[in-house]
Every structure is written in structure tokens, then in C-alpha cells.
Amino acid sequence: MNRRITTAVRMGVREFRRTPVLLALLVFLPAYIIGAFVLLVPDVDVPATIDGTRLTVPMTDFAAAFMTPVTVAILSGIVGLFLVQTSQAADDRLRLAGYTATDLVVSRVGTLGLGIVVVTMASVVVAVFAFTPESTVPFVAATLLVGLTYGILGVVVGIVLGRLGGVYVMLFSPMVDVLLFQNPLATDAPEWTTLLPSHYATNALFDAAFTSSIDAWDFGGAVAYTVGLLVIGVLVFYQATDVE
Amino acid sequence: MDIASKGDDAGGTANSSGDTVVSANSVEKTYDSVLPFTRSVEVLDGATLHVERGQVVGIMGENGSGKSTLMGILAGVLDHDAGEVERAGSIGWCPQEPRLYDRLTVDETFQLFGTAYGMSDDEIVEARAWLTEVLDFERFRDRQIRHLSGGNRQKVNLSVALMHEPDLLLLDEPYTGFDWETFLAFWDLTEELRTRGVGVAIISHIINERDRFDVVYELHEGHLHRQEIGDDDGLSSEPTDDDVACERTASFIDEAGAGSGQRATAGQEESE
């Protein structure tokens, strides 16, 4: 990693650190969303369809597992949005000063990745207070993939829509995608919902949470989706910060 | 610091003339909208301009005439629809609105942009010491940009453009918010840069300062009109690259010819 990239990542992390509202959200939202759902749901067993199999799981466990990707998707989207909104105006000046497109993209992806790792860790820590996943490492990996997917979406939405519109979209879309259409308690989701960003990652996450098996197809799909979005994100970011 | 050696770092391209640091020929720019029922705005229509080494060039024009667009195109951060822009050597660009990272300190801003320019740590420290002293903001070095006053933020904005001692400086109303002492210090600095052979292009609304320029271009209706300073009759009513004359420019020449010595430009000292 060259000097320009390490400097930009270091400065990006400092900018995050100096944004108290964002830091407060990182701590507060996982505790509030995951914790509140776990406390509020009744202590009963519920039937859920995991990887095509009908299982019965405690409602509190389900709430903890289910609200983890919701929280991570919302927070990662906000982190991506914040990252691009705070840096976009100055990024083209940095390009003019000598950063290559690759330097800048790698720097921003690196900073975004660090932010998403923090979001994922904060959410998983709260979740494991309520339940123990059957397969912890795949559960964390799937959660991270949800975060990466929505973090990149946050960057793209931030460039295209601006701050206010972007915040609305990044709050609304995880609710529709994860909470509504990837919900294992729901039945007969339309076929097109398999195209939504979190489909494969949440399938992998519920597998890891409640079964000891790992579905390579879901993980592969989630990774492919993330890589595809990353390519789109890089192209949009490159276009937005392009200089002659 | 070796100025010429840093040319490639800022993406400059070779120029046909050894003395010209930037030349724009017949540049056209229109802002189109993707939305239906909205009109396109034609900003530049065949604008032509040259800046030589050691030359201080003023770009004037009323609000909304396209000066900042022209500057963005000269810097290379804005696309143009037609025409050619050639740059030689390294560029320092000071945009009208400070494009800085609000949550970084002044020191960190120097570090980040100095690294971008390919400067060593020692060179960054040296440039920082020079500019914080000349522009008098040494005591704010550990303060975040968002906590600086408008004037001090503008000093950092200007310093980022200057710190690598570029061959070409493009300054878009660089002294907005400066106090009088800093304003004078800025012009001293500009004189120093001129003697070092730096080409400087400045967007300015301050008409009383026009004697400090070697050449003034007035931007009107998308065309640039050139005037050599020291020759009040020198402003051409003909644009620099085509045969479209402007009534407004013609009337300005009349005023200059009457010996007013100052231009009645709309929006004097206002931000665009």
C-alpha cells in the first residue's frame, strides 16, 4: 500500500472519529434496535423457513438474528453515505493534486471497509448477548456481507441523490429489503425479491444462525452481489471525481 | 524546491509554447439538464485565453457570467464540450468555495495534500511554515477546518493551492474574507510568485486592483475580451477567438477612454 493510500485512510478514520453523532449511532442503534426487539417479543417459539426447511425457533433468538442484518444494513448505508458526502467535494481536488483514481478508490473502499467492520462488530456483540448462533464465524461473515452491500449502496446513493434524499433511501431500503421481503417468518415472497441486495447474504446469515450447515450457494451469491455492486460503486465514484 | 520537476505529478500535459503554462482555445461549455422542460444554459462560447510564465492574469465578469466554470475547465476538474485546453507543469487550484475536509486539522490538511503532491515530510513542514507565517494563521494549525472562521478557512484553501509551488496558479476569488493585512500579504505573495516565473490567473471583482494584473480578460456572454493593462484603449471589443462583439464591452471601452480608470462592473466585490 503506497504512502498516499495510507495517508488518506488514516485521515478518513480521523474524520469518522471526529463525528460524534455517527459514533453515537454506532453504539446506540445496535443496542436499541436489536436489544429492544429481544426485550419486546414474547417468550414463545415460532415457525420459520430456513433454507427451505421449516424450523421452530425461540422468538427472542429469531429477533436477535433477524434484527442484526437490519441494523447493519441501515448503519452501513449511513456510513457509506456519510463517507461520500463529506469527502466528495474535496476528492476531485485531491485527484487534481496527484491522487490517481486507484489511489483514491482504494483509500475510500479501505475507510468504508473499516467503518463496516466496526458496525458489524457492534451489532454482533449485541446480538450474541441474546442468542448464540449455530455457526458463529459464518454468521459474522454473512453479517459483514450485508454491511458491505449496503455500505457500497450508500456511497452510490450519496453521489446520485445528495444528503437528504440519500438518508431517506438508506433508511427505507433496508426496511423493505431485509425486514419485509427477506423475513423467514413470511411466506410466498415474490420471485423478484431474490434480486434484492440482501437476499443471498440474509439467507446465509439465517442458515448460520439456526443450522450447522453452510450454504455455499448463498455465500457465493452474496459475494458475487457485493463484488458487482463494488464495480458499479467504483465506476460511479470514478466518474464523480474524475479530472483531466 | 524544484518546480519544473513536479510537472507530471499534477497531470499537466506538454504545451507547444515553452512560456505558456495554460492555453484555452475556443472553449465551449453548456450546462444541460436531464429533466424535461428545463432549459440548457450556454456558459462559454468560444472562449480563448493564454497565461504565460511570470504573468498575472485577471478574469472579470458579472455574476453568473461563467468565470468559475472557466476556472474549473482550466484546472481540469470540469469537462468542456468543445475546444482545447493545454497545460504545462504543475497546477495549484484554489476554488471559490474551500474544498477541504472539514474534520481534519490545518496540519492534517497540509499533510494530506502535501502527500498528494508527492512532497516529502520535510517539504510539507517547510511549506506549512512558510504559508502559515506569510498568511498569519500559524496559531490555528491544530484546529479543525470546520472550526475556522471564513477568512482563515480561505487562507488554508489558498495555501493548499500554493504549497507545492506550482507552475500555474488558478485562484477563484482567493481573498474572500481576508482582512486588510492578509489582503496585502496575498498581493506581496503574488508578486513573489510572479518573479519566480509562476503563471497566475485570478478571478477578481475588485476593480481597484486591476493595475496589479498584466492582462485582464473580461468574460461576457460566453466570450473573453482581452486587455493589456497600462493601455486603457487595449480592451478589444472583439472576443479573443471569434468575430462576435459585445455591446457591453464596447460601452466599457468608452468609459475607459473617457479616463474613468475604473470599471463599472456589476457585482463589484460580491461573491459570484
Short mmCIF file of C-alpha atoms in Angstrom, two decimals:
data_model
loop_
_atom_site.label_atom_id
_atom_site.label_comp_id
_atom_site.label_asym_id
_atom_site.label_seq_id
_atom_site.Cartn_x
_atom_site.Cartn_y
_atom_site.Cartn_z
CA MET A 1 0.00 0.00 0.00
CA ASN A 2 1.56 3.31 -1.02
CA ARG A 3 2.02 6.46 1.07
CA ARG A 4 -0.92 8.26 -0.50
CA ILE A 5 -3.35 5.46 0.31
CA THR A 6 -2.21 5.02 3.91
CA THR A 7 -2.37 8.78 4.48
CA ALA A 8 -5.89 9.03 3.02
CA VAL A 9 -7.16 6.04 5.04
CA ARG A 10 -5.61 7.48 8.23
CA MET A 11 -7.23 10.84 7.62
CA GLY A 12 -10.56 9.19 6.75
CA VAL A 13 -10.56 7.28 10.04
CA ARG A 14 -9.80 10.52 11.91
CA GLU A 15 -12.77 12.17 10.22
CA PHE A 16 -15.00 9.31 11.38
CA ARG A 17 -13.60 9.56 14.89
CA ARG A 18 -14.45 13.26 14.98
CA THR A 19 -18.09 12.71 14.06
CA PRO A 20 -19.72 12.13 17.45
CA VAL A 21 -23.24 11.70 16.08
CA LEU A 22 -22.09 8.86 13.87
CA LEU A 23 -20.14 7.23 16.69
CA ALA A 24 -23.14 7.55 18.99
CA LEU A 25 -25.31 5.91 16.34
CA LEU A 26 -22.84 3.05 16.02
CA VAL A 27 -23.16 2.31 19.73
CA PHE A 28 -26.77 3.27 20.32
CA LEU A 29 -28.59 1.85 17.30
CA PRO A 30 -27.45 -1.79 17.66
CA ALA A 31 -28.30 -1.75 21.36
CA TYR A 32 -31.63 -0.02 20.70
CA ILE A 33 -32.87 -1.95 17.68
CA ILE A 34 -31.60 -5.44 18.49
CA GLY A 35 -31.92 -5.06 22.25
CA ALA A 36 -35.41 -3.56 22.13
CA PHE A 37 -36.75 -6.27 19.84
CA VAL A 38 -35.30 -9.02 22.00
CA LEU A 39 -36.88 -7.50 25.10
CA LEU A 40 -40.24 -6.77 23.49
CA VAL A 41 -41.03 -10.03 21.71
CA PRO A 42 -42.94 -12.72 23.67
CA ASP A 43 -41.02 -15.66 25.01
CA VAL A 44 -42.54 -18.23 22.63
CA ASP A 45 -41.36 -20.48 19.81
CA VAL A 46 -42.15 -19.50 16.24
CA PRO A 47 -42.03 -21.46 12.96
CA ALA A 48 -39.55 -20.08 10.43
CA THR A 49 -38.49 -21.25 6.97
CA ILE A 50 -34.70 -21.51 6.91
CA ASP A 51 -33.06 -22.76 3.73
CA GLY A 52 -36.34 -24.32 2.64
CA THR A 53 -36.79 -26.21 5.89
CA ARG A 54 -39.49 -25.42 8.43
CA LEU A 55 -37.88 -24.94 11.85
CA THR A 56 -39.21 -23.89 15.21
CA VAL A 57 -37.01 -21.32 16.96
CA PRO A 58 -37.38 -19.19 20.10
CA MET A 59 -38.81 -15.78 19.22
CA THR A 60 -36.07 -13.96 21.16
CA ASP A 61 -33.35 -15.80 19.23
CA PHE A 62 -35.12 -15.06 16.00
CA ALA A 63 -35.46 -11.35 16.89
CA ALA A 64 -31.76 -11.08 17.68
CA ALA A 65 -30.70 -12.85 14.47
CA PHE A 66 -33.21 -11.03 12.31
CA MET A 67 -32.57 -7.51 13.58
CA THR A 68 -28.79 -7.87 13.21
CA PRO A 69 -28.76 -7.57 9.38
CA VAL A 70 -31.43 -4.85 9.56
CA THR A 71 -29.26 -2.79 11.91
CA VAL A 72 -26.07 -3.44 9.97
CA ALA A 73 -27.72 -2.56 6.65
CA ILE A 74 -29.06 0.75 8.00
CA LEU A 75 -25.81 1.76 9.69
CA SER A 76 -23.55 0.66 6.85
CA GLY A 77 -25.67 2.58 4.37
CA ILE A 78 -25.40 5.69 6.54
CA VAL A 79 -21.63 5.22 6.88
CA GLY A 80 -21.25 4.94 3.09
CA LEU A 81 -23.46 7.95 2.58
CA PHE A 82 -21.57 9.99 5.18
CA LEU A 83 -18.22 8.99 3.71
CA VAL A 84 -19.04 10.18 0.22
CA GLN A 85 -20.97 13.26 1.33
CA THR A 86 -18.15 14.58 3.47
CA SER A 87 -15.38 13.87 1.01
CA GLN A 88 -16.76 14.20 -2.50
CA ALA A 89 -16.24 17.96 -2.91
CA ALA A 90 -12.60 17.74 -1.86
CA ASP A 91 -11.88 14.40 -3.55
CA ASP A 92 -11.65 15.91 -7.03
CA ARG A 93 -9.18 18.44 -5.64
CA LEU A 94 -7.18 15.56 -4.21
CA ARG A 95 -7.26 13.90 -7.64
CA LEU A 96 -6.01 17.12 -9.21
CA ALA A 97 -3.25 17.28 -6.61
CA GLY A 98 -1.90 13.91 -7.65
CA TYR A 99 -4.02 11.04 -6.33
CA THR A 100 -4.68 8.52 -9.07
CA ALA A 101 -8.17 7.08 -9.43
CA THR A 102 -6.85 3.82 -7.99
CA ASP A 103 -5.26 5.56 -5.00
CA LEU A 104 -8.49 7.32 -4.17
CA VAL A 105 -10.81 4.36 -4.75
CA VAL A 106 -8.64 2.02 -2.67
CA SER A 107 -8.45 4.67 0.09
CA ARG A 108 -12.19 5.20 0.22
CA VAL A 109 -13.01 1.49 -0.02
CA GLY A 110 -10.49 0.88 2.79
CA THR A 111 -12.08 3.52 5.01
CA LEU A 112 -15.58 2.24 4.20
CA GLY A 113 -14.48 -1.31 4.97
CA LEU A 114 -13.13 -0.29 8.37
CA GLY A 115 -16.39 1.50 9.16
CA ILE A 116 -18.43 -1.55 8.19
CA VAL A 117 -16.26 -3.85 10.30
CA VAL A 118 -16.96 -1.58 13.31
CA VAL A 119 -20.71 -1.59 12.57
CA THR A 120 -20.72 -5.38 12.16
CA MET A 121 -18.78 -5.98 15.36
CA ALA A 122 -21.00 -3.64 17.39
CA SER A 123 -24.16 -5.34 16.12
CA VAL A 124 -22.88 -8.90 16.52
CA VAL A 125 -21.74 -8.18 20.08
CA VAL A 126 -25.25 -7.01 20.99
CA ALA A 127 -26.83 -9.97 19.19
CA VAL A 128 -24.73 -12.63 20.91
CA PHE A 129 -25.87 -11.30 24.27
CA ALA A 130 -29.32 -12.60 23.32
CA PHE A 131 -28.51 -15.80 21.46
CA THR A 132 -25.66 -18.00 20.30
CA PRO A 133 -25.53 -18.66 16.54
CA GLU A 134 -25.14 -22.28 15.49
CA SER A 135 -22.17 -21.28 13.31
CA THR A 136 -20.60 -18.11 14.64
CA VAL A 137 -17.95 -17.40 12.01
CA PRO A 138 -20.33 -17.80 9.03
CA PHE A 139 -22.88 -15.68 10.93
CA VAL A 140 -20.33 -12.86 11.30
CA ALA A 141 -19.21 -13.26 7.68
CA ALA A 142 -22.78 -13.07 6.38
CA THR A 143 -23.45 -10.01 8.54
CA LEU A 144 -20.32 -8.40 7.13
CA LEU A 145 -21.55 -9.10 3.59
CA VAL A 146 -24.86 -7.38 4.37
CA GLY A 147 -22.85 -4.42 5.65
CA LEU A 148 -20.61 -4.27 2.59
CA THR A 149 -23.59 -4.48 0.25
CA TYR A 150 -25.41 -1.61 1.92
CA GLY A 151 -22.24 0.39 2.53
CA ILE A 152 -21.49 0.44 -1.20
CA LEU A 153 -25.14 1.25 -1.92
CA GLY A 154 -24.81 4.17 0.50
CA VAL A 155 -21.85 5.50 -1.49
CA VAL A 156 -23.69 5.24 -4.81
CA VAL A 157 -26.90 6.75 -3.40
CA GLY A 158 -24.90 9.55 -1.76
CA ILE A 159 -23.32 10.52 -5.08
CA VAL A 160 -26.53 10.28 -7.08
CA LEU A 161 -29.13 11.68 -4.68
CA GLY A 162 -27.39 14.00 -2.23
CA ARG A 163 -27.75 14.05 1.55
CA LEU A 164 -31.46 14.33 2.36
CA GLY A 165 -32.72 12.04 -0.38
CA GLY A 166 -29.88 9.66 0.36
CA VAL A 167 -30.72 9.39 4.07
CA TYR A 168 -34.36 8.61 3.25
CA VAL A 169 -33.38 5.92 0.75
CA MET A 170 -30.80 4.36 3.05
CA LEU A 171 -33.28 4.20 5.93
CA PHE A 172 -36.16 2.97 3.78
CA SER A 173 -34.48 0.35 1.59
CA PRO A 174 -33.16 -1.95 4.36
CA MET A 175 -36.64 -1.88 5.90
CA VAL A 176 -38.22 -3.01 2.65
CA ASP A 177 -35.49 -5.43 1.63
CA VAL A 178 -34.46 -7.13 4.86
CA LEU A 179 -37.38 -6.54 7.19
CA LEU A 180 -40.17 -7.19 4.72
CA PHE A 181 -39.01 -9.41 1.88
CA GLN A 182 -36.21 -11.49 3.42
CA ASN A 183 -38.21 -12.33 6.54
CA PRO A 184 -38.20 -16.11 7.25
CA LEU A 185 -41.49 -15.72 9.11
CA ALA A 186 -43.17 -14.53 5.92
CA THR A 187 -44.27 -16.96 3.26
CA ASP A 188 -44.56 -16.73 -0.50
CA ALA A 189 -42.26 -13.81 -1.14
CA PRO A 190 -42.46 -12.80 -4.83
CA GLU A 191 -39.75 -14.23 -7.07
CA TRP A 192 -38.27 -10.81 -7.88
CA THR A 193 -37.33 -10.28 -4.22
CA THR A 194 -34.44 -12.68 -4.79
CA LEU A 195 -32.84 -9.83 -6.74
CA LEU A 196 -32.81 -7.50 -3.73
CA PRO A 197 -29.39 -6.66 -2.27
CA SER A 198 -29.56 -8.63 0.95
CA HIS A 199 -31.27 -11.78 -0.37
CA TYR A 200 -28.27 -14.11 -0.50
CA ALA A 201 -26.48 -12.62 2.50
CA THR A 202 -29.53 -12.87 4.79
CA ASN A 203 -30.20 -16.46 3.63
CA ALA A 204 -26.60 -17.30 4.56
CA LEU A 205 -27.00 -15.44 7.85
CA PHE A 206 -30.16 -17.34 8.90
CA ASP A 207 -28.51 -20.61 7.90
CA ALA A 208 -25.55 -19.79 10.12
CA ALA A 209 -27.78 -18.60 12.95
CA PHE A 210 -30.07 -21.63 13.18
CA THR A 211 -28.41 -24.55 11.37
CA SER A 212 -24.98 -26.08 11.47
CA SER A 213 -24.82 -26.26 7.67
CA ILE A 214 -23.26 -23.64 5.43
CA ASP A 215 -24.92 -22.94 2.12
CA ALA A 216 -22.11 -22.20 -0.33
CA TRP A 217 -24.61 -21.07 -2.96
CA ASP A 218 -25.94 -18.31 -0.69
CA PHE A 219 -22.45 -17.20 0.31
CA GLY A 220 -21.30 -17.26 -3.29
CA GLY A 221 -24.35 -15.26 -4.37
CA ALA A 222 -23.76 -12.71 -1.60
CA VAL A 223 -20.09 -12.32 -2.53
CA ALA A 224 -20.96 -12.00 -6.23
CA TYR A 225 -23.62 -9.40 -5.45
CA THR A 226 -21.15 -7.44 -3.32
CA VAL A 227 -18.45 -7.56 -5.99
CA GLY A 228 -20.95 -6.50 -8.67
CA LEU A 229 -22.08 -3.55 -6.56
CA LEU A 230 -18.46 -2.67 -5.82
CA VAL A 231 -17.72 -2.45 -9.54
CA ILE A 232 -20.74 -0.18 -10.04
CA GLY A 233 -19.74 1.88 -6.99
CA VAL A 234 -16.17 2.31 -8.25
CA LEU A 235 -17.40 3.41 -11.68
CA VAL A 236 -19.84 5.95 -10.20
CA PHE A 237 -17.22 7.24 -7.76
CA TYR A 238 -14.61 7.45 -10.52
CA GLN A 239 -17.00 9.42 -12.71
CA ALA A 240 -17.87 11.77 -9.83
CA THR A 241 -14.24 12.59 -9.00
CA ASP A 242 -12.78 12.45 -12.49
CA VAL A 243 -10.28 15.15 -13.54
CA GLU A 244 -8.48 15.66 -16.84
CA MET B 1 12.06 23.31 -4.40
CA ASP B 2 12.35 22.23 -8.00
CA ILE B 3 9.21 23.49 -9.66
CA ALA B 4 9.76 22.03 -13.11
CA SER B 5 10.33 18.55 -11.78
CA LYS B 6 6.87 18.38 -10.28
CA GLY B 7 5.02 18.95 -13.51
CA ASP B 8 3.94 15.40 -14.18
CA ASP B 9 2.55 14.92 -10.69
CA ALA B 10 -0.38 17.23 -11.26
CA GLY B 11 -1.30 15.74 -14.55
CA GLY B 12 -0.08 18.59 -16.72
CA THR B 13 0.38 17.96 -20.40
CA ALA B 14 3.12 19.18 -22.64
CA ASN B 15 2.50 22.55 -24.23
CA SER B 16 3.62 23.77 -27.58
CA SER B 17 4.98 27.04 -26.18
CA GLY B 18 7.70 26.95 -23.55
CA ASP B 19 6.37 30.13 -21.90
CA THR B 20 2.69 29.33 -21.86
CA VAL B 21 1.51 27.48 -18.76
CA VAL B 22 -2.11 27.20 -19.81
CA SER B 23 -3.90 27.95 -23.02
CA ALA B 24 -7.59 27.55 -23.74
CA ASN B 25 -8.70 27.76 -27.36
CA SER B 26 -12.32 28.17 -28.47
CA VAL B 27 -13.67 26.52 -25.35
CA GLU B 28 -17.39 25.89 -25.23
CA LYS B 29 -19.46 24.78 -22.28
CA THR B 30 -23.20 24.33 -21.89
CA TYR B 31 -24.96 23.03 -18.79
CA ASP B 32 -27.66 20.64 -19.93
CA SER B 33 -30.40 19.27 -17.76
CA VAL B 34 -31.67 15.72 -17.93
CA LEU B 35 -35.07 16.90 -16.71
CA PRO B 36 -37.75 17.69 -19.28
CA PHE B 37 -38.99 21.28 -19.70
CA THR B 38 -35.79 22.77 -18.31
CA ARG B 39 -33.55 24.90 -20.44
CA SER B 40 -29.87 24.46 -21.17
CA VAL B 41 -27.52 27.25 -20.12
CA GLU B 42 -24.76 28.17 -22.52
CA VAL B 43 -21.88 29.47 -20.39
CA LEU B 44 -18.82 29.59 -22.64
CA ASP B 45 -18.96 30.09 -26.37
CA GLY B 46 -15.54 30.02 -27.95
CA ALA B 47 -13.55 31.39 -25.01
CA THR B 48 -9.81 31.74 -25.66
CA LEU B 49 -7.18 32.60 -23.07
CA HIS B 50 -3.43 32.20 -22.51
CA VAL B 51 -1.39 32.53 -19.36
CA GLU B 52 2.38 32.87 -19.63
CA ARG B 53 5.03 32.12 -17.04
CA GLY B 54 5.51 35.06 -14.67
CA GLN B 55 2.27 36.65 -15.81
CA VAL B 56 -0.61 37.68 -13.51
CA VAL B 57 -3.89 37.48 -15.35
CA GLY B 58 -7.23 38.79 -14.09
CA ILE B 59 -10.53 37.30 -15.14
CA MET B 60 -13.51 39.57 -14.58
CA GLY B 61 -17.17 39.47 -15.40
CA GLU B 62 -20.53 39.91 -13.83
CA ASN B 63 -22.16 37.39 -11.53
CA GLY B 64 -23.13 34.23 -13.34
CA SER B 65 -21.03 35.03 -16.39
CA GLY B 66 -19.17 31.71 -16.11
CA LYS B 67 -15.86 32.72 -14.52
CA SER B 68 -15.81 29.81 -12.07
CA THR B 69 -16.80 27.41 -14.83
CA LEU B 70 -13.91 28.68 -16.92
CA MET B 71 -11.56 28.26 -13.96
CA GLY B 72 -12.80 24.71 -13.36
CA ILE B 73 -12.16 23.87 -17.01
CA LEU B 74 -8.67 25.41 -16.89
CA ALA B 75 -7.93 23.39 -13.75
CA GLY B 76 -9.25 20.20 -15.34
CA VAL B 77 -12.00 19.42 -12.83
CA LEU B 78 -14.80 20.33 -15.25
CA ASP B 79 -15.40 18.87 -18.69
CA HIS B 80 -15.82 21.16 -21.68
CA ASP B 81 -17.94 20.47 -24.74
CA ALA B 82 -15.59 21.78 -27.43
CA GLY B 83 -12.24 23.49 -27.83
CA GLU B 84 -8.82 22.67 -26.45
CA VAL B 85 -7.13 23.24 -23.11
CA GLU B 86 -3.39 22.66 -22.80
CA ARG B 87 -1.47 22.87 -19.55
CA ALA B 88 2.26 22.76 -18.87
CA GLY B 89 3.67 21.91 -15.48
CA SER B 90 2.03 21.53 -12.10
CA ILE B 91 -1.24 23.22 -11.19
CA GLY B 92 -2.43 24.86 -7.99
CA TRP B 93 -6.21 25.36 -7.91
CA CYS B 94 -7.95 27.45 -5.28
CA PRO B 95 -11.72 27.10 -5.80
CA GLN B 96 -14.16 29.78 -4.69
CA GLU B 97 -15.74 27.55 -2.04
CA PRO B 98 -12.99 25.92 0.04
CA ARG B 99 -12.95 22.27 -0.98
CA LEU B 100 -11.36 20.86 2.14
CA TYR B 101 -12.07 18.07 4.59
CA ASP B 102 -13.96 19.78 7.41
CA ARG B 103 -12.97 17.38 10.17
CA LEU B 104 -9.23 17.47 9.51
CA THR B 105 -6.99 19.98 11.24
CA VAL B 106 -4.91 22.53 9.36
CA ASP B 107 -1.77 20.42 9.90
CA GLU B 108 -3.52 17.28 8.67
CA THR B 109 -4.77 19.15 5.61
CA PHE B 110 -1.21 20.16 4.74
CA GLN B 111 -0.09 16.56 5.32
CA LEU B 112 -2.81 15.06 3.10
CA PHE B 113 -2.43 17.45 0.19
CA GLY B 114 1.35 17.55 0.50
CA THR B 115 1.37 13.76 0.18
CA ALA B 116 -0.93 14.10 -2.84
CA TYR B 117 1.56 16.50 -4.46
CA GLY B 118 4.33 13.98 -3.87
CA MET B 119 6.17 16.13 -1.32
CA SER B 120 8.36 14.64 1.38
CA ASP B 121 7.51 15.20 5.06
CA ASP B 122 10.28 17.81 5.33
CA GLU B 123 9.00 19.68 2.29
CA ILE B 124 5.48 19.67 3.75
CA VAL B 125 6.73 21.08 7.06
CA GLU B 126 8.72 23.72 5.20
CA ALA B 127 5.77 24.75 3.02
CA ARG B 128 3.46 24.85 6.03
CA ALA B 129 5.85 27.06 7.99
CA TRP B 130 6.21 29.42 5.03
CA LEU B 131 2.49 29.80 4.32
CA THR B 132 1.21 29.93 7.90
CA GLU B 133 3.69 32.72 8.55
CA VAL B 134 3.03 34.72 5.39
CA LEU B 135 -0.75 34.43 5.70
CA ASP B 136 -0.70 34.63 9.52
CA PHE B 137 -2.61 31.55 10.68
CA GLU B 138 0.16 29.69 12.49
CA ARG B 139 -1.85 29.64 15.74
CA PHE B 140 -4.73 27.71 14.14
CA ARG B 141 -2.63 24.78 12.99
CA ASP B 142 -4.24 22.24 15.34
CA ARG B 143 -7.79 23.44 14.70
CA GLN B 144 -10.25 21.52 12.53
CA ILE B 145 -11.24 23.26 9.29
CA ARG B 146 -14.92 23.40 10.30
CA HIS B 147 -13.99 25.40 13.40
CA LEU B 148 -12.10 28.09 11.46
CA SER B 149 -13.55 31.46 10.53
CA GLY B 150 -14.37 32.05 6.85
CA GLY B 151 -11.21 34.11 6.34
CA ASN B 152 -8.92 31.54 7.94
CA ARG B 153 -10.57 28.74 6.01
CA GLN B 154 -9.85 30.70 2.85
CA LYS B 155 -6.21 31.02 3.90
CA VAL B 156 -5.97 27.23 4.15
CA ASN B 157 -7.78 26.93 0.82
CA LEU B 158 -5.22 29.22 -0.79
CA SER B 159 -2.30 27.50 0.95
CA VAL B 160 -3.32 24.09 -0.39
CA ALA B 161 -3.11 25.55 -3.90
CA LEU B 162 0.28 27.14 -3.21
CA MET B 163 2.13 24.67 -1.03
CA HIS B 164 3.83 22.72 -3.84
CA GLU B 165 4.91 25.93 -5.61
CA PRO B 166 3.10 25.14 -8.84
CA ASP B 167 3.90 26.44 -12.31
CA LEU B 168 0.32 27.62 -12.74
CA LEU B 169 -1.94 29.04 -10.03
CA LEU B 170 -5.67 29.24 -10.68
CA LEU B 171 -7.35 31.33 -7.99
CA ASP B 172 -11.10 31.83 -7.85
CA GLU B 173 -11.72 34.94 -5.72
CA PRO B 174 -8.92 33.91 -3.37
CA TYR B 175 -9.14 36.80 -0.93
CA THR B 176 -12.80 36.46 0.05
CA GLY B 177 -12.98 37.10 3.81
CA PHE B 178 -9.38 38.29 4.14
CA ASP B 179 -8.62 41.20 6.45
CA TRP B 180 -6.67 44.13 5.03
CA GLU B 181 -3.24 42.94 6.19
CA THR B 182 -3.79 39.48 4.73
CA PHE B 183 -5.11 41.02 1.53
CA LEU B 184 -1.86 42.99 1.16
CA ALA B 185 0.17 39.92 2.11
CA PHE B 186 -1.63 38.00 -0.62
CA TRP B 187 -0.56 40.53 -3.25
CA ASP B 188 3.03 40.53 -1.94
CA LEU B 189 2.96 36.77 -2.28
CA THR B 190 1.58 37.05 -5.81
CA GLU B 191 4.42 39.42 -6.74
CA GLU B 192 6.92 36.95 -5.30
CA LEU B 193 5.38 34.16 -7.35
CA ARG B 194 5.46 36.32 -10.46
CA THR B 195 9.21 36.89 -10.05
CA ARG B 196 9.68 33.13 -9.63
CA GLY B 197 8.01 32.61 -13.01
CA VAL B 198 4.68 31.25 -11.80
CA GLY B 199 1.73 31.98 -14.09
CA VAL B 200 -1.20 33.22 -12.03
CA ALA B 201 -4.83 33.53 -13.13
CA ILE B 202 -7.15 35.25 -10.65
CA ILE B 203 -10.90 35.72 -10.77
CA SER B 204 -11.49 39.08 -9.18
CA HIS B 205 -14.29 41.54 -8.59
CA ILE B 206 -12.08 44.20 -7.07
CA ILE B 207 -11.74 46.71 -9.84
CA ASN B 208 -9.25 48.91 -7.99
CA GLU B 209 -6.77 46.07 -8.12
CA ARG B 210 -6.71 45.80 -11.89
CA ASP B 211 -3.38 47.63 -12.13
CA ARG B 212 -1.79 44.65 -10.41
CA PHE B 213 -2.60 42.46 -13.41
CA ASP B 214 -0.55 42.16 -16.58
CA VAL B 215 -3.58 41.18 -18.58
CA VAL B 216 -7.29 41.31 -17.84
CA TYR B 217 -9.88 39.16 -19.55
CA GLU B 218 -13.49 40.18 -19.29
CA LEU B 219 -15.99 37.35 -19.66
CA HIS B 220 -19.26 38.44 -21.16
CA GLU B 221 -21.92 36.40 -22.93
CA GLY B 222 -19.58 33.43 -23.11
CA HIS B 223 -16.75 35.36 -24.78
CA LEU B 224 -13.46 36.55 -23.33
CA HIS B 225 -12.18 40.05 -24.15
CA ARG B 226 -8.50 40.68 -23.53
CA GLN B 227 -6.89 43.87 -22.29
CA GLU B 228 -3.22 44.55 -21.69
CA ILE B 229 -3.03 46.64 -18.53
CA GLY B 230 -1.35 50.02 -18.92
CA ASP B 231 -3.19 50.58 -22.13
CA ASP B 232 -6.72 51.82 -21.42
CA ASP B 233 -7.65 51.51 -25.08
CA GLY B 234 -6.33 47.99 -25.21
CA LEU B 235 -9.54 46.15 -24.35
CA SER B 236 -10.79 44.64 -27.50
CA SER B 237 -14.48 44.77 -28.27
CA GLU B 238 -13.77 41.70 -30.34
CA PRO B 239 -13.70 38.42 -28.46
CA THR B 240 -10.40 36.59 -28.34
CA ASP B 241 -11.31 33.90 -30.79
CA ASP B 242 -14.28 34.79 -32.94
CA ASP B 243 -15.95 37.72 -34.53
CA VAL B 244 -18.82 38.32 -32.12
CA ALA B 245 -18.60 41.72 -30.45
CA CYS B 246 -20.42 42.65 -27.25
CA GLU B 247 -22.22 45.92 -26.70
CA ARG B 248 -21.37 45.87 -23.03
CA THR B 249 -17.66 45.62 -23.71
CA ALA B 250 -17.89 48.39 -26.27
CA SER B 251 -19.54 50.64 -23.69
CA PHE B 252 -16.83 49.76 -21.20
CA ILE B 253 -14.17 50.86 -23.67
CA ASP B 254 -15.96 54.17 -23.98
CA GLU B 255 -15.84 54.60 -20.19
CA ALA B 256 -12.18 53.65 -20.07
CA GLY B 257 -11.46 56.02 -22.93
CA ALA B 258 -13.17 58.83 -21.04
CA GLY B 259 -10.48 58.38 -18.41
CA SER B 260 -12.58 56.95 -15.62
CA GLY B 261 -9.81 54.49 -14.90
CA GLN B 262 -12.25 52.16 -13.16
CA ARG B 263 -14.83 49.83 -14.49
CA ALA B 264 -18.49 49.93 -13.54
CA THR B 265 -18.78 46.19 -13.30
CA ALA B 266 -21.95 44.78 -11.83
CA GLY B 267 -21.50 42.84 -8.62
CA GLN B 268 -18.33 44.60 -7.54
CA GLU B 269 -16.71 42.75 -4.63
CA GLU B 270 -19.60 40.35 -4.41
CA SER B 271 -19.26 36.65 -4.48
CA GLU B 272 -20.47 35.05 -7.59
#
